[in-house]
PDB file of C-alpha atoms and ligand atoms in Angstrom:
ATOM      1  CA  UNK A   6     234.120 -68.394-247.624  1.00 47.00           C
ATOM      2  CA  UNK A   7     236.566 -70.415-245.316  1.00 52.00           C
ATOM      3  CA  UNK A   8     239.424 -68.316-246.812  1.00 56.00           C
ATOM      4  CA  UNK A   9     237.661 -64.846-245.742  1.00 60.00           C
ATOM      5  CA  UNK A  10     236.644 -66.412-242.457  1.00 56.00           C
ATOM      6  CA  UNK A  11     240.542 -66.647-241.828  1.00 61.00           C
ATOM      7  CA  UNK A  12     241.693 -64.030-242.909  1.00 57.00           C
ATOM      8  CA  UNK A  13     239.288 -62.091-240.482  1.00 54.00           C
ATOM      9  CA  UNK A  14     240.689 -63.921-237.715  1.00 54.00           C
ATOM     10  CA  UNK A  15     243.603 -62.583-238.999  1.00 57.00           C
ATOM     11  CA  UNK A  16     243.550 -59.580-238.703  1.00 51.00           C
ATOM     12  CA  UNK A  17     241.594 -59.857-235.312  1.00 51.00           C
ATOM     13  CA  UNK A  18     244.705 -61.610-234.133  1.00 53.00           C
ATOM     14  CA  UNK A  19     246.975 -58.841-235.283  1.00 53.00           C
ATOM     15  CA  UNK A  20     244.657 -56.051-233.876  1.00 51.00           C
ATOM     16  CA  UNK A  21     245.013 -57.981-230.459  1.00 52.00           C
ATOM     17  CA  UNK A  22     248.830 -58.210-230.691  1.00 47.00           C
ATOM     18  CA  UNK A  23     248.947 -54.524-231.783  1.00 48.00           C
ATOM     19  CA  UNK A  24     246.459 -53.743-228.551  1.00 47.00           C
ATOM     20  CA  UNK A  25     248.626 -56.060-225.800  1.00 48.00           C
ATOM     21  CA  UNK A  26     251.528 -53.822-227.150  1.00 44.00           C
ATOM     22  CA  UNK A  27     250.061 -51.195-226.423  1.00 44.00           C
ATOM     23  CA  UNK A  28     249.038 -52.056-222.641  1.00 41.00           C
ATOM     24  CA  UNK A  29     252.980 -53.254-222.172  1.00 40.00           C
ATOM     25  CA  UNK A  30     254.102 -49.829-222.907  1.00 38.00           C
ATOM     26  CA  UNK A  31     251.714 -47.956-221.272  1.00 39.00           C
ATOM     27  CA  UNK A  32     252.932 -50.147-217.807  1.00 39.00           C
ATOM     28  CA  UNK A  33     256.451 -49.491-218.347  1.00 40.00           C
ATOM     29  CA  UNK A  34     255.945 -45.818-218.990  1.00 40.00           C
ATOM     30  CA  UNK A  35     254.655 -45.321-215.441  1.00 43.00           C
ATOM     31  CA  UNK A  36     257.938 -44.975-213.942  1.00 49.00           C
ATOM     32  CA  UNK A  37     260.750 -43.313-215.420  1.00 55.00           C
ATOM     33  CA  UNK A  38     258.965 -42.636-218.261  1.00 73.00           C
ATOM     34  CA  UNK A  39     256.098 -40.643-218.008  1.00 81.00           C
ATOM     35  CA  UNK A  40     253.072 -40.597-220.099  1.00 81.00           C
ATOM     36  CA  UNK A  41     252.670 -37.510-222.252  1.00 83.00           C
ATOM     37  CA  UNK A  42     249.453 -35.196-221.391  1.00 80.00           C
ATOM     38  CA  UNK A  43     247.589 -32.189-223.059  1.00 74.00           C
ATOM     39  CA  UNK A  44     250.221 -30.182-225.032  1.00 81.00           C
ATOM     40  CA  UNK A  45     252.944 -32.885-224.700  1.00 87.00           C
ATOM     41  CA  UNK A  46     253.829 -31.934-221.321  1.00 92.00           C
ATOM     42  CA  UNK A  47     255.193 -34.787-219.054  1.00 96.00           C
ATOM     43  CA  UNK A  48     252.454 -36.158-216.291  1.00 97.00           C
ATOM     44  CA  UNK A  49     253.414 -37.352-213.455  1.00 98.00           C
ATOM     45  CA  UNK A  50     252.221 -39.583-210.880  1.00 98.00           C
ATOM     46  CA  UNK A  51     251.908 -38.668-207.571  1.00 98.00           C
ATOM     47  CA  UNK A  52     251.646 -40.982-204.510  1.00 98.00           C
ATOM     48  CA  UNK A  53     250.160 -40.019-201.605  1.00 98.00           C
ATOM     49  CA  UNK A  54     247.463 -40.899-198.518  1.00 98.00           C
ATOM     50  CA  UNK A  55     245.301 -38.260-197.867  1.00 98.00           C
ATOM     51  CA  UNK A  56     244.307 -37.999-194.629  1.00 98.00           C
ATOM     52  CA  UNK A  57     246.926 -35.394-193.958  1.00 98.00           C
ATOM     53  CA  UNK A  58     245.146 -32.632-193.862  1.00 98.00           C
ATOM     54  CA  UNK A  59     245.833 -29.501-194.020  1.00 98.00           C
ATOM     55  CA  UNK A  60     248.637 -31.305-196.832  1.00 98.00           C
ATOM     56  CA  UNK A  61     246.762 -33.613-198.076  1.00 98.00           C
ATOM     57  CA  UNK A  62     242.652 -35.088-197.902  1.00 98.00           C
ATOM     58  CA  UNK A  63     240.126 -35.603-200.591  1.00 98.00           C
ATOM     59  CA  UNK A  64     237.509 -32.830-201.081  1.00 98.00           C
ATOM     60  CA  UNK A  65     233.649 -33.961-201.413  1.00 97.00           C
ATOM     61  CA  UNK A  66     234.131 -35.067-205.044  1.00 97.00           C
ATOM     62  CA  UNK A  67     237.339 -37.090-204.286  1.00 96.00           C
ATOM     63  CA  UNK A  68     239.939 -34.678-205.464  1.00 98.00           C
ATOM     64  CA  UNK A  69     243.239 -34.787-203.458  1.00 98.00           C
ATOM     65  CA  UNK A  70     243.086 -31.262-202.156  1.00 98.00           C
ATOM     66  CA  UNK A  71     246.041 -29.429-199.662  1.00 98.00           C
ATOM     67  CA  UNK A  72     249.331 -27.578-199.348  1.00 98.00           C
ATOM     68  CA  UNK A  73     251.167 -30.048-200.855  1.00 98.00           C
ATOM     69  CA  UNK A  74     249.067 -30.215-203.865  1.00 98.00           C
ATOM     70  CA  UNK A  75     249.085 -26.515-204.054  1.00 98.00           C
ATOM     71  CA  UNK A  76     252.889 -26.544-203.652  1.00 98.00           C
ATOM     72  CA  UNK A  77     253.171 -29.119-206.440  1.00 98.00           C
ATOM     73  CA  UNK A  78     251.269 -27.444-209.037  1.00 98.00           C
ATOM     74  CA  UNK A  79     252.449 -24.243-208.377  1.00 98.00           C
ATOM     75  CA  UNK A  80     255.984 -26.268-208.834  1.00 98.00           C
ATOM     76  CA  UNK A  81     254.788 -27.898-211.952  1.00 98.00           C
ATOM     77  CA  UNK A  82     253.345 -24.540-213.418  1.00 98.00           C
ATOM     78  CA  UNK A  83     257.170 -23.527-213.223  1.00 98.00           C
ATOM     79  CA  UNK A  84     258.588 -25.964-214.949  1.00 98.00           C
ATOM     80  CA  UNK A  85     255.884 -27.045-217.457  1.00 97.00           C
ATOM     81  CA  UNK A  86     254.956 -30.585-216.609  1.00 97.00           C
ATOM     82  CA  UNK A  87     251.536 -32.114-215.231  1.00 97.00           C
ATOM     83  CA  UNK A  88     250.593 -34.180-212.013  1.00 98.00           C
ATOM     84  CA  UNK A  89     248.333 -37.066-211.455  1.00 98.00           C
ATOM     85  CA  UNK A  90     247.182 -37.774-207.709  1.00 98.00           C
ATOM     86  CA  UNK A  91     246.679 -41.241-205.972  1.00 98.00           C
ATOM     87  CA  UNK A  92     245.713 -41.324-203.025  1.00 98.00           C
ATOM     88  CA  UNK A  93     247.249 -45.018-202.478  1.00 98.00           C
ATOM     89  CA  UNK A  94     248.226 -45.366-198.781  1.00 98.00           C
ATOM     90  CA  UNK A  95     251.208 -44.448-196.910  1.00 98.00           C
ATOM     91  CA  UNK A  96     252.950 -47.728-197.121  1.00 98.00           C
ATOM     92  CA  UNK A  97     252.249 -47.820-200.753  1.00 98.00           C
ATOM     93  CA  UNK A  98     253.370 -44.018-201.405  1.00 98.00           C
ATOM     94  CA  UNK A  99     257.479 -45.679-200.554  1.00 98.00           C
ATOM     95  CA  UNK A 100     256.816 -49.244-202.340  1.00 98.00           C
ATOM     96  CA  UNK A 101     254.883 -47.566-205.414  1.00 98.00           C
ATOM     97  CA  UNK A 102     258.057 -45.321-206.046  1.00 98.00           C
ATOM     98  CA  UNK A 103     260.910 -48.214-205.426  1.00 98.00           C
ATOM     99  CA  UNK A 104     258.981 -50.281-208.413  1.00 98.00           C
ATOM    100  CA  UNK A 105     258.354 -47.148-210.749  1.00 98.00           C
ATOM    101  CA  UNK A 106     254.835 -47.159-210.427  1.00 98.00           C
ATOM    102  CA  UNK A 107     254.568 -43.419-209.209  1.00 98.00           C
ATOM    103  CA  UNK A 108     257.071 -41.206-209.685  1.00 98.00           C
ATOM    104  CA  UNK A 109     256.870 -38.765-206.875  1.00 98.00           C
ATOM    105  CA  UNK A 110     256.199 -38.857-203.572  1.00 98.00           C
ATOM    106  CA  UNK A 111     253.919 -36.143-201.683  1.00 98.00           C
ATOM    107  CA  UNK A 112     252.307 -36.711-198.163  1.00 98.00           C
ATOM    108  CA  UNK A 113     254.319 -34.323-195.652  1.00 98.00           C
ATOM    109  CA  UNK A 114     257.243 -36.911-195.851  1.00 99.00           C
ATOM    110  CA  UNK A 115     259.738 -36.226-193.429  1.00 98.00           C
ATOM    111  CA  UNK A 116     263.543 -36.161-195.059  1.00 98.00           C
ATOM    112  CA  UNK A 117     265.513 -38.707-192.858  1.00 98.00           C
ATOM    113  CA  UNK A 118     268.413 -40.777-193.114  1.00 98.00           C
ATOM    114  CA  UNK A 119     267.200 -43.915-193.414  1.00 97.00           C
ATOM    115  CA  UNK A 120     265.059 -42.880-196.324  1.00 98.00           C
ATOM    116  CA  UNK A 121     267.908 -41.342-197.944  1.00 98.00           C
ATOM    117  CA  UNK A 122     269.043 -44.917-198.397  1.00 98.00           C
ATOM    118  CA  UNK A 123     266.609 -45.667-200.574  1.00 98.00           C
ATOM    119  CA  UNK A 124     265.037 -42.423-201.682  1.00 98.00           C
ATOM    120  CA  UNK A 125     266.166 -39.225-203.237  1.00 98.00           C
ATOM    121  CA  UNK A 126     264.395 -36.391-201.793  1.00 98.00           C
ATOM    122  CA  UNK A 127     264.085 -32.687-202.646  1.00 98.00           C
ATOM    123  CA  UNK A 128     265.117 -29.742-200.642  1.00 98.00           C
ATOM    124  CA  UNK A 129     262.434 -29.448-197.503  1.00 98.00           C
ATOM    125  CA  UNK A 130     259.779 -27.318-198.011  1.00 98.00           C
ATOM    126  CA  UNK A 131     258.318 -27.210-194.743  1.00 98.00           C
ATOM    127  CA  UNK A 132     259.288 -27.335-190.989  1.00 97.00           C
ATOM    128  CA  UNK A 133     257.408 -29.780-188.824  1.00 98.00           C
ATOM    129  CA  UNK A 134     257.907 -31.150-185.218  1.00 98.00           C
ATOM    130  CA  UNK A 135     255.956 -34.245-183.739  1.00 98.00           C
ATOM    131  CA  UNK A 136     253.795 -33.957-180.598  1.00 98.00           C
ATOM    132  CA  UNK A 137     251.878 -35.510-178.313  1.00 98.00           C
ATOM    133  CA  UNK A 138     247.937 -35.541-177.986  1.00 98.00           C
ATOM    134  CA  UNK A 139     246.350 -36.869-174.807  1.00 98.00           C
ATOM    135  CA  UNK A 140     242.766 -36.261-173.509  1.00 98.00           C
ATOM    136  CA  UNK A 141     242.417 -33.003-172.063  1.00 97.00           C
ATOM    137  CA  UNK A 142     242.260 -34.754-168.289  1.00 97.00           C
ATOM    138  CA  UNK A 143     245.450 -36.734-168.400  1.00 98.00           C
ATOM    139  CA  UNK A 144     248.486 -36.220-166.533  1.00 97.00           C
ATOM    140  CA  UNK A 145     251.230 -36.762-168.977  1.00 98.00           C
ATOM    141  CA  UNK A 146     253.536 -33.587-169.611  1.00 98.00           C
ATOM    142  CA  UNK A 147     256.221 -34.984-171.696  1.00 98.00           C
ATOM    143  CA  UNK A 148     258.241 -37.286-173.934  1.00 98.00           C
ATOM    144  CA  UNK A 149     259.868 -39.247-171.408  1.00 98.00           C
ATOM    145  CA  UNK A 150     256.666 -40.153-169.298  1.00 98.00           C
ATOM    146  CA  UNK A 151     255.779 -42.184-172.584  1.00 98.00           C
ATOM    147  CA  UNK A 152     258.532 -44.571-171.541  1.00 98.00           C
ATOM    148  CA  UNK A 153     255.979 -47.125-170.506  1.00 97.00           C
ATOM    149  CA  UNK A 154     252.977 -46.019-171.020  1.00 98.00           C
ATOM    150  CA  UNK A 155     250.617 -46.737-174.533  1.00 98.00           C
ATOM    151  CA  UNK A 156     251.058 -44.675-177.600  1.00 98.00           C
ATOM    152  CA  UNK A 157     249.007 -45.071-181.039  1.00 98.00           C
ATOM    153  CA  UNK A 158     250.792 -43.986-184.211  1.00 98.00           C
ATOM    154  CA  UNK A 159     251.009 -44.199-187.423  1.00 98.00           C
ATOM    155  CA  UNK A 160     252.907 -47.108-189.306  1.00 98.00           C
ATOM    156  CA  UNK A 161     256.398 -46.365-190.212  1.00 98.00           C
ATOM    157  CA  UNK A 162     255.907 -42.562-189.884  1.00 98.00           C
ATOM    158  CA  UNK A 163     257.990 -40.433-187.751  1.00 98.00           C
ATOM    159  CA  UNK A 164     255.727 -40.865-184.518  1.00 98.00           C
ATOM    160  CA  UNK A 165     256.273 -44.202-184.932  1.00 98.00           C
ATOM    161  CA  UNK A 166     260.373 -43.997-184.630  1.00 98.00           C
ATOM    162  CA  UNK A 167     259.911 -41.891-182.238  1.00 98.00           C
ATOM    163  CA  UNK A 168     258.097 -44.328-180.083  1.00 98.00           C
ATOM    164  CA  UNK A 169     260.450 -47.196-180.891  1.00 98.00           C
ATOM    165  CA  UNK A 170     263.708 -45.001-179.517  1.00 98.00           C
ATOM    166  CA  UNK A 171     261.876 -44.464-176.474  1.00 98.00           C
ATOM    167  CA  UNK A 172     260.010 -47.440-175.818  1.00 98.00           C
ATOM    168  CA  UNK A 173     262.513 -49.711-177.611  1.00 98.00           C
ATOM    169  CA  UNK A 174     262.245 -51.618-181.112  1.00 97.00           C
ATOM    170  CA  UNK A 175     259.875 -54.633-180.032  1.00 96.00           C
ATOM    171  CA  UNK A 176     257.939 -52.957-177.150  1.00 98.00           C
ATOM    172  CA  UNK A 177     254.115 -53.917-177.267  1.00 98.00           C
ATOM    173  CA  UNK A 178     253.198 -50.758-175.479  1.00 98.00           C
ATOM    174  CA  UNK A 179     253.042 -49.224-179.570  1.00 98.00           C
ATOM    175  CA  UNK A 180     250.256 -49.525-181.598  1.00 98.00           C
ATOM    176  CA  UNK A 181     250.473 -48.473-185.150  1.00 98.00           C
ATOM    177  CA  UNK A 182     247.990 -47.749-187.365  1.00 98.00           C
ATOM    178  CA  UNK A 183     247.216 -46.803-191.066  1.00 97.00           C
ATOM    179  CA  UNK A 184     247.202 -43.193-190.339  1.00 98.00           C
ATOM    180  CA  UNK A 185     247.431 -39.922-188.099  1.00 98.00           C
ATOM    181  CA  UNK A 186     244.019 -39.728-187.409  1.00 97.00           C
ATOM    182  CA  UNK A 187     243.367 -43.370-186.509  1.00 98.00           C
ATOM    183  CA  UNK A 188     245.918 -43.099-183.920  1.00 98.00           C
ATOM    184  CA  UNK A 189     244.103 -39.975-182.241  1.00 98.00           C
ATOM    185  CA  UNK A 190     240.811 -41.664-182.588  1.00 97.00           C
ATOM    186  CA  UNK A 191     242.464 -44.746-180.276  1.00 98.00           C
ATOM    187  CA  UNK A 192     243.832 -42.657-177.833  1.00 98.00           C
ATOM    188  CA  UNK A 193     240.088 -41.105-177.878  1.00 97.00           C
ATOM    189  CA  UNK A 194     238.725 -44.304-177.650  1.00 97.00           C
ATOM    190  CA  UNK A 195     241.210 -44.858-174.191  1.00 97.00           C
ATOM    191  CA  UNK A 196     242.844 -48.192-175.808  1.00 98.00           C
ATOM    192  CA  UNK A 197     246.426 -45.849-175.744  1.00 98.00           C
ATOM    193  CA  UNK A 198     247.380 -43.125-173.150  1.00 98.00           C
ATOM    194  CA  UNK A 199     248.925 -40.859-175.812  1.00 98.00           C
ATOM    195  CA  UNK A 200     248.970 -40.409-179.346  1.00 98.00           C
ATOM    196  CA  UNK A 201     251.971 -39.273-181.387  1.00 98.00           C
ATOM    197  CA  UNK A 202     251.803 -36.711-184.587  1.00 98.00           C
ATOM    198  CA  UNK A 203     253.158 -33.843-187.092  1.00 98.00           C
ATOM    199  CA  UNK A 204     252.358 -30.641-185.144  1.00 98.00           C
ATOM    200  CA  UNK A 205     250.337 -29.191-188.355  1.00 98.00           C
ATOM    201  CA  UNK A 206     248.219 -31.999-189.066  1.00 98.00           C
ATOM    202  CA  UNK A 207     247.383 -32.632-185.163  1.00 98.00           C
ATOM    203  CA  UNK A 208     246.152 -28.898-184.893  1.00 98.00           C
ATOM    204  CA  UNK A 209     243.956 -29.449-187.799  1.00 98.00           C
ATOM    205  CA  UNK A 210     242.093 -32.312-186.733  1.00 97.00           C
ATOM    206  CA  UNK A 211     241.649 -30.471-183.397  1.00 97.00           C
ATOM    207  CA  UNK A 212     240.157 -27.301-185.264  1.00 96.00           C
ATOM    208  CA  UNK A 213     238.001 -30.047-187.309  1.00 96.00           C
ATOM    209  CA  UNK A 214     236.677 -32.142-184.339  1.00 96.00           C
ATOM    210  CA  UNK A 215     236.120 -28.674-181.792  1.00 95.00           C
ATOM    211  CA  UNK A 216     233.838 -31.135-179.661  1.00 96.00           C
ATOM    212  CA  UNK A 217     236.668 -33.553-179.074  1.00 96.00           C
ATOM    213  CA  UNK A 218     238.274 -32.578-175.595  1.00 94.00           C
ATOM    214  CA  UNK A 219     242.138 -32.947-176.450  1.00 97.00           C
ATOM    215  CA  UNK A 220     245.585 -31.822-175.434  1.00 97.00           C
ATOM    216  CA  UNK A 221     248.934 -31.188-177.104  1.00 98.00           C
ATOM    217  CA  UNK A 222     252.069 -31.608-175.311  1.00 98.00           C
ATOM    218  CA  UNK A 223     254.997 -30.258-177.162  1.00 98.00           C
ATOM    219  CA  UNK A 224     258.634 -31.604-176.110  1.00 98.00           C
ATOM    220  CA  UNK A 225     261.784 -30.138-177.193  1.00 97.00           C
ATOM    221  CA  UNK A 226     262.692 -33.866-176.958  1.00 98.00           C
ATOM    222  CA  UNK A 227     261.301 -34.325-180.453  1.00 98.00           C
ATOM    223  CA  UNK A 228     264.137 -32.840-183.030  1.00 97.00           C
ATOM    224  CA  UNK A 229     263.041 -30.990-186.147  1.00 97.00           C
ATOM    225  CA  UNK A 230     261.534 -32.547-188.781  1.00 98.00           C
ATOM    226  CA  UNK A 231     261.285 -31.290-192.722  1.00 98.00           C
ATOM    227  CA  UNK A 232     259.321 -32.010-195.625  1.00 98.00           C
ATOM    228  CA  UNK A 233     260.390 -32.815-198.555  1.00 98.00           C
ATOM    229  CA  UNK A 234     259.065 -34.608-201.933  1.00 98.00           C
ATOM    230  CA  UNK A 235     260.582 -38.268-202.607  1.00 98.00           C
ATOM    231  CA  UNK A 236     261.718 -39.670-206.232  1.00 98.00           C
ATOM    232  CA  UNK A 237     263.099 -43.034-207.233  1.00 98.00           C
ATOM    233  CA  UNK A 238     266.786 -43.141-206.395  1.00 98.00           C
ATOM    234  CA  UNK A 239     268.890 -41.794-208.951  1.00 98.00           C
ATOM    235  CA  UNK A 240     266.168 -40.472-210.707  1.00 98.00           C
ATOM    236  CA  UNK A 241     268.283 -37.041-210.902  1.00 98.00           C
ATOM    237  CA  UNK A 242     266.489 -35.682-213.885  1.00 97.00           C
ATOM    238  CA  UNK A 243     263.278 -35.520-211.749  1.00 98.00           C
ATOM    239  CA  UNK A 244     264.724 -34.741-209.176  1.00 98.00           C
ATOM    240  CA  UNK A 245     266.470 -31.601-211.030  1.00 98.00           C
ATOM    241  CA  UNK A 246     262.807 -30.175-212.104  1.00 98.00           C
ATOM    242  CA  UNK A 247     261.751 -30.791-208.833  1.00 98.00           C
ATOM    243  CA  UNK A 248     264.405 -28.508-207.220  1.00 98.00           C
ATOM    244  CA  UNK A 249     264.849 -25.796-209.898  1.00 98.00           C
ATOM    245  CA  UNK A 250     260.672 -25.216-209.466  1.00 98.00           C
ATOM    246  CA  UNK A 251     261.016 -25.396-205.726  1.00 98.00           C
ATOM    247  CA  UNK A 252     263.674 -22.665-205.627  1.00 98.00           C
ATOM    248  CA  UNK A 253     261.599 -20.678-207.823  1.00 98.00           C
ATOM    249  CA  UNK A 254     258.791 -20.591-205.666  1.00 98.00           C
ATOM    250  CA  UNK A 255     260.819 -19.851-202.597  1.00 98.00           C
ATOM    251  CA  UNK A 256     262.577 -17.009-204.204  1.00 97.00           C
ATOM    252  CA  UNK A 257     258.982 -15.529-205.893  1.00 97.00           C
ATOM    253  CA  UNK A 258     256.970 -16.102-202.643  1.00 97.00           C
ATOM    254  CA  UNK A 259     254.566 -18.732-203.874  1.00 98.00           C
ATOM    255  CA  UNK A 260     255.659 -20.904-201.345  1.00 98.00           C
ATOM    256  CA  UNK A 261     254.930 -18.742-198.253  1.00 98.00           C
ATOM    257  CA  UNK A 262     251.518 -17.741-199.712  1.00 98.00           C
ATOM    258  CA  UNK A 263     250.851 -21.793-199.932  1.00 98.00           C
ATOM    259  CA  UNK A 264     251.548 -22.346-196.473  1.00 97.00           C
ATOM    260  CA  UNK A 265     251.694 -18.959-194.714  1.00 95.00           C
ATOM    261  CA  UNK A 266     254.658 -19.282-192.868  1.00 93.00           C
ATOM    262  CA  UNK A 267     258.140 -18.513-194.264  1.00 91.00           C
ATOM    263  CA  UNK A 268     260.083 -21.489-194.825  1.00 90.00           C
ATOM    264  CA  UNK A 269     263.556 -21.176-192.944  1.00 85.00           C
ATOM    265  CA  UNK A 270     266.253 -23.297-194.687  1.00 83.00           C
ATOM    266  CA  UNK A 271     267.700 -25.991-192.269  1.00 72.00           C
ATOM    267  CA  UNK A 272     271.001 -25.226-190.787  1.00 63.00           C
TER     268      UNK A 272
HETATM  269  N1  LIG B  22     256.017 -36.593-191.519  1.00 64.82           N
HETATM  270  C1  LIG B  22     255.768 -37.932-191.105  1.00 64.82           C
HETATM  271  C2  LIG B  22     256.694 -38.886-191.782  1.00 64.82           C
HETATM  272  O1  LIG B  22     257.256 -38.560-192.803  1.00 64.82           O
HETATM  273  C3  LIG B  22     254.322 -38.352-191.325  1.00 64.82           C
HETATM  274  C4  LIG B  22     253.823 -38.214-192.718  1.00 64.82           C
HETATM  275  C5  LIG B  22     252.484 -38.854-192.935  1.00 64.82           C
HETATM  276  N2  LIG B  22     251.889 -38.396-194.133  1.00 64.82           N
HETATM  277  C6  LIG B  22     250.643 -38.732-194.574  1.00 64.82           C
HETATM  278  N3  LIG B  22     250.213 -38.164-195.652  1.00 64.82           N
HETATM  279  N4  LIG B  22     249.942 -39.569-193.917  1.00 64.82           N
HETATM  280  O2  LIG B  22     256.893 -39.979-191.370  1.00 64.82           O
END
């Protein structure tokens, strides 16, 4: 009896060894290595914050819905591989790809320098400029009457740069938030004069909140922006797929029909 009872315990112990095994590998798979789905194709995980619409915001049952989920399937029907959304936050969508814990990057993320230090990006996809949104009744006409006045943007985006080359690094007059349309909502709220934001995305929350009495300035003073996806440096094999699928649906017209405009290729 005392025998049996050990050797149960046994083989309880081995099943538990066997199981922790299997949880190790399934962490370190996330990054480099993805998991395998349906049919063996690759999946994917995808980082983003979704309240980027019309690129990115959750639907009624919590599905990450926009053009740059449409983009990315219609990239991944290409090539044969499969996605997995997370909406995680847009400080999270950078640090989640640095430690391999998503492997692709997709929230209307601007291709910049500085990134490129850490990042490897994919050809843009889309052309974007910031504005400015003020109540319909203020005064302010462009970028350089910001100089001291309060803008709201969001954290580490492009609006925020923006505001820290005019303002200055440490100036208090910027207050940045978790997302785009926080920052509008504090400008609504009169804590900031102005807010700062992608052109797309600010015309779509206007056309969502119709009741809202808002303004856009546009400035030549902002420079172009583009999209583009984001992949752990040196991940080249990614980064490959990635660009072979993209330059399939430029050349086939998928990628127009997603955003209905015709992408011009940066000069
Ligand atoms: N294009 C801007 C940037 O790259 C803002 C992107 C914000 N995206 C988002 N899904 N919240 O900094």
């Amino acid at each position: 009896m005392k025998r049996s009872l050990s050797m149960i315990l046994m083989i309880v112990a081995a099943f538990a060894l066997v199981l922790a095994g299997c949880g190790a590998k399934e962490k370190t798979s996330s990054g480099s290595e993805p998991s395998a789905g349906e049919d063996g194709k690759k999946v994917y995980k995808v980082g983003t914050e979704a309240t980027f619409a019309p690129f990115e915001s959750l639907d009624d049952k919590g599905n990450v819905v926009g053009i740059d989920v449409d983009i990315l399937q219609a990239i991944a029907d290409e090539m044969g591989f499969e996605v997995e959304w997370q909406n995680i936050g847009w400080e999270p969508v950078f640090q989640t790809i640095k430690n391999g814990e998503t492997d692709i990057g997709a929230s209307g993320i601007t291709i910049n320098e500085k990134r490129k230090e850490s990042f490897d990006f994919t050809e843009p996809y889309y052309e974007s400029q910031l504005l400015i949104v003020v109540k319909e009744d203020s005064k302010i006409k462009s970028l350089a009457e910001l100089k001291d006045k309060k803008i709201s943007v969001q954290i580490n985006a492009t609006g925020h740069e923006a505001a820290k080359k005019l303002q200055g690094e440490s100036s208090t007059n910027i207050l940045a938030f978790e997302n785009q349309p926080i920052a509008i909502q504090e400008m609504l709220n009169g804590n900031v004069d102005a807010a700062i934001g992608d052109n797309a995305v600010v015309y779509e929350y206007i056309k969502a909140h119709p009741n809202e009495k808002l303004k856009v300035i546009e400035d030549d003073a902002f420079e172009k922006e583009y999209y583009g996806f984001m992949v752990q440096k040196g991940n080249t094999e990614l980064l490959n797929l990635l660009n072979e699928g993209l330059k399939k649906i430029k050349e086939n017209g998928k990628l127009k029909e997603i955003t209905g405009t015709e992408f011009k290729e940066k000069k």
